[in-house]
Amino acid sequence: MLRDAEDRYRSAFEEAGVGMAIVGLDGAFLHVNREICRVLGRSEDELLHGTGLGDISLPDDVGGRRSEFLALAAGEIDRYQRDRRYRHPDGSVVWGATTLALVRDAEGGPAYVIGQLEDITARRAAEERAERRAAQQSALARLSQLALSEQHFPALASATVRAITDILDVSLAGLSELRPDAEGVRYVSGANSDDVGDSAAARLDEAHVLYTLALGEPVVVRDAATETRFPVSGLVARGLASGVTVPVGGEHDAPYGVLGMYATAPRAFDGDDLAFLQAVANVLTAAVRRIAAERGLRHQSLHDPLTQLPNRALLLDRLRLALARARREQHWTAVLYLDVDDFKNINDSLGHGAGDQLLRDLAPRLSEALRPSDTLARLSGDEFAILCEGLDEVTESAAIAERLLAAVRQSPIRDGADFRPSASIGIALVGPGTVADADDVLRDADVAMYRAKRAGRGKYELFDDGMRAETVERVALTNDLRRAIERGELRLVYQPVVQFAQRRVTAFEALVRWTHPERGEIPPGRFIPLAEQHGLIGALGSWVLREALDQRRRWQDAGLALGDMSMSANVSRVQLSRPELADEVLGALAERGLSPNGLMLEVTESAVMEDPDVAHATLRQLGRAGVRIALDDFGVGQSSLACLRELPLDVLKLDRGFIISLATSRQSVAIVRAVTDMARTLGFSVVAEGIETEAQGQVVEALGCDMGQGFLYARPVAPDAAPGAVDRLDAALQGVGRTRVI
Ligand code: C2E
Ligand code: CA
Ligand code: CA
């Protein structure tokens, strides 16, 4: 009976689904069941003979376990429960939920211990995995955040490497970068700082890294001892036995480098480890691309795409810094504004390609003329600016300007062998200890450049205070002019033109007037250039044209003789360079039902030369439609007679300066003769402008001019006063045969 019961207990013990053991007070196994043998991976024999609890425990668990067991064995406690780790002979770790209970003898003293062990390895593994995943997730989130904002890549790289060693059970992690020459790699970040760079330590897994780069996917080294794909001596030398690497992407889908982690023991690296490393590599890839994109953008936003020189923004930035420094220093700062002469001409006659090529060629030549510390920038089109700091004397800036002008002259234009480029330079100087605003300094240099241009090509000019007053006023006046055009504050006056042969008025010139609300009358010679420089001339020109035609229509409708006379309007060089001018003019005529041959457009030779192709096409189209063309201001500027043959001219207007010089210059007289001769041959008329004296009138008539215009006959008058002025002038001209009337 007793025997039966004992058998039953024995078999219950033996077959139990949990591991069971009877343990002696000395810690030795007395009985073990099948399950405990299975869980611990040991035979009954091993457990009963020799392998004590201490032997199968993990080293760091042993101490705690022993003291608890001793307390139990001493009868101080009756039981305890712990989750314990055991070493499986296959090298893996087994987790057991252990319960040890003391069995006492009849006297109550400790007899033996009953141990129970439940295999919770799978559960613990799942828990650990979940924990690790959570840690990985939060590390990834943190790194991603960092990757979005960190400007300094090495900081991100070292945070990444630290995260890997913290979270994964590896002893080393590192990031290596493919060298720009794509030959070999360098360590960007390692577990400790001596790993960074090109040191021997950095080359620990160069072959592994290169193999990864070549393959473009993760490469696992499970055990260095059996690795055959590439040499792993570097790993072995560092006491590492396993490692895994993943590629990190760089700019434009090119590889950036490789992220790796390494362990001292052979290791398979499970899917989770790989996934984390890959995710980290992806974060780095995104950061590398973002930083590259930002660098590109920054470069783009601060450089000119054609020449790669700094642009206006970067120049102003450097100028601001320079001015801040200059305030404390005993040096001069200079800004030189350089504008290529006749650049438009180069573009038009040789093509935009040639223009761009010239600008590209100019950049290095200008640089060579400068000191390394100077900043050469391209502002726009054919405008460059040069910032020179630390000049000892004002004259140094002039020497720099000379060198730059020489450099421009020496730049040959490809496919334009006979063309020698030149440039004009304006210089603005800031003296030692002076407070100045960067925008102002640049604008001053610009103003001086305009002055240099006016003085002729290939010159430089220093900004002076006279120009300063000019600039301030210019800005204010430009704003006022913009408003004046919008509000219709401009008006036209009309100056009669006298036909010598018929002794009567046969034409009018419309001249624009602006009465500034505070400053009073502003001469067109002042505000027309402003309008041209600041993009207002289009609106102004259209308004003048429409208003002049409206006036003509009103005179026609009123049945006045003026309605049938020629009406001249001035066309600015900027208007003439726009291909749509012809359509605009013809449209405006058609809208008003006016005949094109009642309209004369006055253009200057320099305006035509600015964009000869467009100007010629426009003028020819207008000429064919019947609009008449006058060449204005002949005698100032280039004034080439050859040009007269090429243009579809109806009228040539001799400049007032020319008329004045007739009294003193035999040469002027000869030229006027030649011009009037030519006019007869080519079939255009000649108008002498600015006739103020009777003598001038007689001389020009004698020299063959067909018409005269000037204060002698009539000043420009308001439209309402025009009919009366014409009547009086006509009467005077015919009545007494004398020209003086008003
Ligand atoms: P411009 O086309 O040569 O116009 C003739 C200028 O000479 C006018 O000056 C006129 O008033 C002035 N003038 C006429 N007779 C005499 C004279 O006997 N003695 C003197 N000293 N001057 C005389 P204004 O109106 O001041 O115009 C100056 C310039 O402004 C014009 O020169 C023209 O280039 C420009 N301009 C005037 N109105 C317009 C316009 O509507 N559009 C454009 N684009 N330019 C205009
Ligand atoms: Ca004119
Ligand atoms: Ca003129």
mmCIF file of N, CA and C in Angstrom, residues 323-370:
data_model
loop_
_atom_site.group_PDB
_atom_site.id
_atom_site.type_symbol
_atom_site.label_atom_id
_atom_site.label_comp_id
_atom_site.label_asym_id
_atom_site.label_seq_id
_atom_site.Cartn_x
_atom_site.Cartn_y
_atom_site.Cartn_z
ATOM 1 N N LEU A 323 32.134 95.789 -43.274
ATOM 2 C CA LEU A 323 31.875 97.131 -42.748
ATOM 3 C C LEU A 323 31.903 97.131 -41.224
ATOM 4 N N ALA A 324 31.414 96.024 -40.646
ATOM 5 C CA ALA A 324 31.453 95.922 -39.190
ATOM 6 C C ALA A 324 32.906 95.894 -38.707
ATOM 7 N N ARG A 325 33.749 95.154 -39.426
ATOM 8 C CA ARG A 325 35.176 95.091 -39.071
ATOM 9 C C ARG A 325 35.841 96.451 -39.287
ATOM 10 N N ALA A 326 35.490 97.072 -40.417
ATOM 11 C CA ALA A 326 36.159 98.310 -40.812
ATOM 12 C C ALA A 326 35.941 99.418 -39.785
ATOM 13 N N ARG A 327 34.829 99.319 -39.077
ATOM 14 C CA ARG A 327 34.520 100.340 -38.077
ATOM 15 C C ARG A 327 35.611 100.404 -37.012
ATOM 16 N N ARG A 328 36.244 99.255 -36.773
ATOM 17 C CA ARG A 328 37.257 99.213 -35.717
ATOM 18 C C ARG A 328 38.665 99.303 -36.276
ATOM 19 N N GLU A 329 38.776 99.272 -37.597
ATOM 20 C CA GLU A 329 40.115 99.169 -38.163
ATOM 21 C C GLU A 329 40.580 100.452 -38.838
ATOM 22 N N GLN A 330 41.881 100.516 -39.048
ATOM 23 C CA GLN A 330 42.470 101.684 -39.690
ATOM 24 C C GLN A 330 42.657 101.447 -41.184
ATOM 25 N N HIS A 331 41.682 100.840 -41.806
ATOM 26 C CA HIS A 331 41.820 100.515 -43.219
ATOM 27 C C HIS A 331 40.625 101.024 -44.013
ATOM 28 N N TRP A 332 40.829 101.067 -45.299
ATOM 29 C CA TRP A 332 39.741 101.432 -46.192
ATOM 30 C C TRP A 332 39.094 100.170 -46.753
ATOM 31 N N THR A 333 37.805 100.271 -47.009
ATOM 32 C CA THR A 333 37.086 99.193 -47.671
ATOM 33 C C THR A 333 36.559 99.767 -48.981
ATOM 34 N N ALA A 334 36.706 98.985 -50.059
ATOM 35 C CA ALA A 334 36.222 99.479 -51.348
ATOM 36 C C ALA A 334 35.254 98.475 -51.968
ATOM 37 N N VAL A 335 34.225 99.021 -52.598
ATOM 38 C CA VAL A 335 33.354 98.194 -53.416
ATOM 39 C C VAL A 335 33.443 98.717 -54.842
ATOM 40 N N LEU A 336 33.782 97.834 -55.754
ATOM 41 C CA LEU A 336 33.874 98.224 -57.160
ATOM 42 C C LEU A 336 32.708 97.593 -57.909
ATOM 43 N N TYR A 337 32.009 98.398 -58.643
ATOM 44 C CA TYR A 337 30.861 97.929 -59.424
ATOM 45 C C TYR A 337 31.293 97.906 -60.874
ATOM 46 N N LEU A 338 31.307 96.720 -61.454
ATOM 47 C CA LEU A 338 31.831 96.591 -62.817
ATOM 48 C C LEU A 338 30.709 96.180 -63.771
ATOM 49 N N ASP A 339 30.566 96.905 -64.844
ATOM 50 C CA ASP A 339 29.531 96.608 -65.826
ATOM 51 C C ASP A 339 30.188 96.508 -67.199
ATOM 52 N N VAL A 340 29.933 95.394 -67.891
ATOM 53 C CA VAL A 340 30.535 95.195 -69.215
ATOM 54 C C VAL A 340 29.888 96.164 -70.200
ATOM 55 N N ASP A 341 30.699 96.832 -70.983
ATOM 56 C CA ASP A 341 30.166 97.784 -71.961
ATOM 57 C C ASP A 341 29.527 97.044 -73.140
ATOM 58 N N ASP A 342 28.426 97.579 -73.592
ATOM 59 C CA ASP A 342 27.767 97.049 -74.805
ATOM 60 C C ASP A 342 27.504 95.555 -74.751
ATOM 61 N N PHE A 343 27.204 95.069 -73.559
ATOM 62 C CA PHE A 343 27.044 93.627 -73.438
ATOM 63 C C PHE A 343 25.880 93.113 -74.295
ATOM 64 N N LYS A 344 24.833 93.926 -74.319
ATOM 65 C CA LYS A 344 23.647 93.547 -75.078
ATOM 66 C C LYS A 344 24.019 93.327 -76.554
ATOM 67 N N ASN A 345 24.874 94.211 -77.001
ATOM 68 C CA ASN A 345 25.347 94.148 -78.374
ATOM 69 C C ASN A 345 26.048 92.825 -78.665
ATOM 70 N N ILE A 346 26.897 92.413 -77.703
ATOM 71 C CA ILE A 346 27.634 91.160 -77.852
ATOM 72 C C ILE A 346 26.649 90.008 -77.947
ATOM 73 N N ASN A 347 25.681 90.019 -77.023
ATOM 74 C CA ASN A 347 24.670 88.973 -76.998
ATOM 75 C C ASN A 347 23.909 88.907 -78.306
ATOM 76 N N ASP A 348 23.581 90.089 -78.829
ATOM 77 C CA ASP A 348 22.718 90.121 -80.002
ATOM 78 C C ASP A 348 23.475 89.800 -81.270
ATOM 79 N N SER A 349 24.694 90.303 -81.366
ATOM 80 C CA SER A 349 25.390 90.053 -82.623
ATOM 81 C C SER A 349 26.070 88.692 -82.628
ATOM 82 N N LEU A 350 26.509 88.220 -81.453
ATOM 83 C CA LEU A 350 27.221 86.933 -81.443
ATOM 84 C C LEU A 350 26.388 85.811 -80.829
ATOM 85 N N GLY A 351 25.231 86.147 -80.287
ATOM 86 C CA GLY A 351 24.374 85.126 -79.698
ATOM 87 C C GLY A 351 24.561 85.062 -78.189
ATOM 88 N N HIS A 352 23.511 84.565 -77.520
ATOM 89 C CA HIS A 352 23.553 84.504 -76.050
ATOM 90 C C HIS A 352 24.657 83.590 -75.565
ATOM 91 N N GLY A 353 24.922 82.562 -76.356
ATOM 92 C CA GLY A 353 25.992 81.631 -75.982
ATOM 93 C C GLY A 353 27.305 82.373 -75.828
ATOM 94 N N ALA A 354 27.584 83.269 -76.780
ATOM 95 C CA ALA A 354 28.839 84.021 -76.731
ATOM 96 C C ALA A 354 28.865 84.947 -75.521
ATOM 97 N N GLY A 355 27.705 85.548 -75.213
ATOM 98 C CA GLY A 355 27.615 86.430 -74.048
ATOM 99 C C GLY A 355 27.898 85.664 -72.769
ATOM 100 N N ASP A 356 27.238 84.516 -72.640
ATOM 101 C CA ASP A 356 27.437 83.689 -71.445
ATOM 102 C C ASP A 356 28.892 83.240 -71.350
ATOM 103 N N GLN A 357 29.440 82.886 -72.506
ATOM 104 C CA GLN A 357 30.823 82.427 -72.525
ATOM 105 C C GLN A 357 31.759 83.543 -72.059
ATOM 106 N N LEU A 358 31.468 84.753 -72.507
ATOM 107 C CA LEU A 358 32.304 85.890 -72.097
ATOM 108 C C LEU A 358 32.246 86.052 -70.582
ATOM 109 N N LEU A 359 31.026 85.948 -70.031
ATOM 110 C CA LEU A 359 30.883 86.114 -68.581
ATOM 111 C C LEU A 359 31.643 85.008 -67.846
ATOM 112 N N ARG A 360 31.530 83.793 -68.381
ATOM 113 C CA ARG A 360 32.249 82.685 -67.746
ATOM 114 C C ARG A 360 33.760 82.876 -67.840
ATOM 115 N N ASP A 361 34.217 83.395 -68.988
ATOM 116 C CA ASP A 361 35.654 83.643 -69.162
ATOM 117 C C ASP A 361 36.132 84.780 -68.279
ATOM 118 N N LEU A 362 35.250 85.762 -68.111
ATOM 119 C CA LEU A 362 35.639 86.940 -67.331
ATOM 120 C C LEU A 362 35.887 86.587 -65.871
ATOM 121 N N ALA A 363 35.055 85.700 -65.337
ATOM 122 C CA ALA A 363 35.131 85.402 -63.898
ATOM 123 C C ALA A 363 36.557 85.070 -63.449
ATOM 124 N N PRO A 364 37.224 84.073 -64.066
ATOM 125 C CA PRO A 364 38.583 83.765 -63.587
ATOM 126 C C PRO A 364 39.584 84.887 -63.880
ATOM 127 N N ARG A 365 39.393 85.614 -64.990
ATOM 128 C CA ARG A 365 40.329 86.688 -65.312
ATOM 129 C C ARG A 365 40.226 87.825 -64.296
ATOM 130 N N LEU A 366 39.005 88.133 -63.914
ATOM 131 C CA LEU A 366 38.823 89.172 -62.898
ATOM 132 C C LEU A 366 39.429 88.697 -61.580
ATOM 133 N N SER A 367 39.183 87.416 -61.255
ATOM 134 C CA SER A 367 39.730 86.875 -60.004
ATOM 135 C C SER A 367 41.240 87.015 -59.957
ATOM 136 N N GLU A 368 41.874 86.736 -61.104
ATOM 137 C CA GLU A 368 43.336 86.799 -61.151
ATOM 138 C C GLU A 368 43.851 88.211 -60.878
ATOM 139 N N ALA A 369 43.024 89.203 -61.192
ATOM 140 C CA ALA A 369 43.443 90.585 -60.986
ATOM 141 C C ALA A 369 43.270 91.017 -59.529
ATOM 142 N N LEU A 370 42.723 90.107 -58.721
ATOM 143 C CA LEU A 370 42.410 90.466 -57.337
ATOM 144 C C LEU A 370 43.302 89.714 -56.360
#
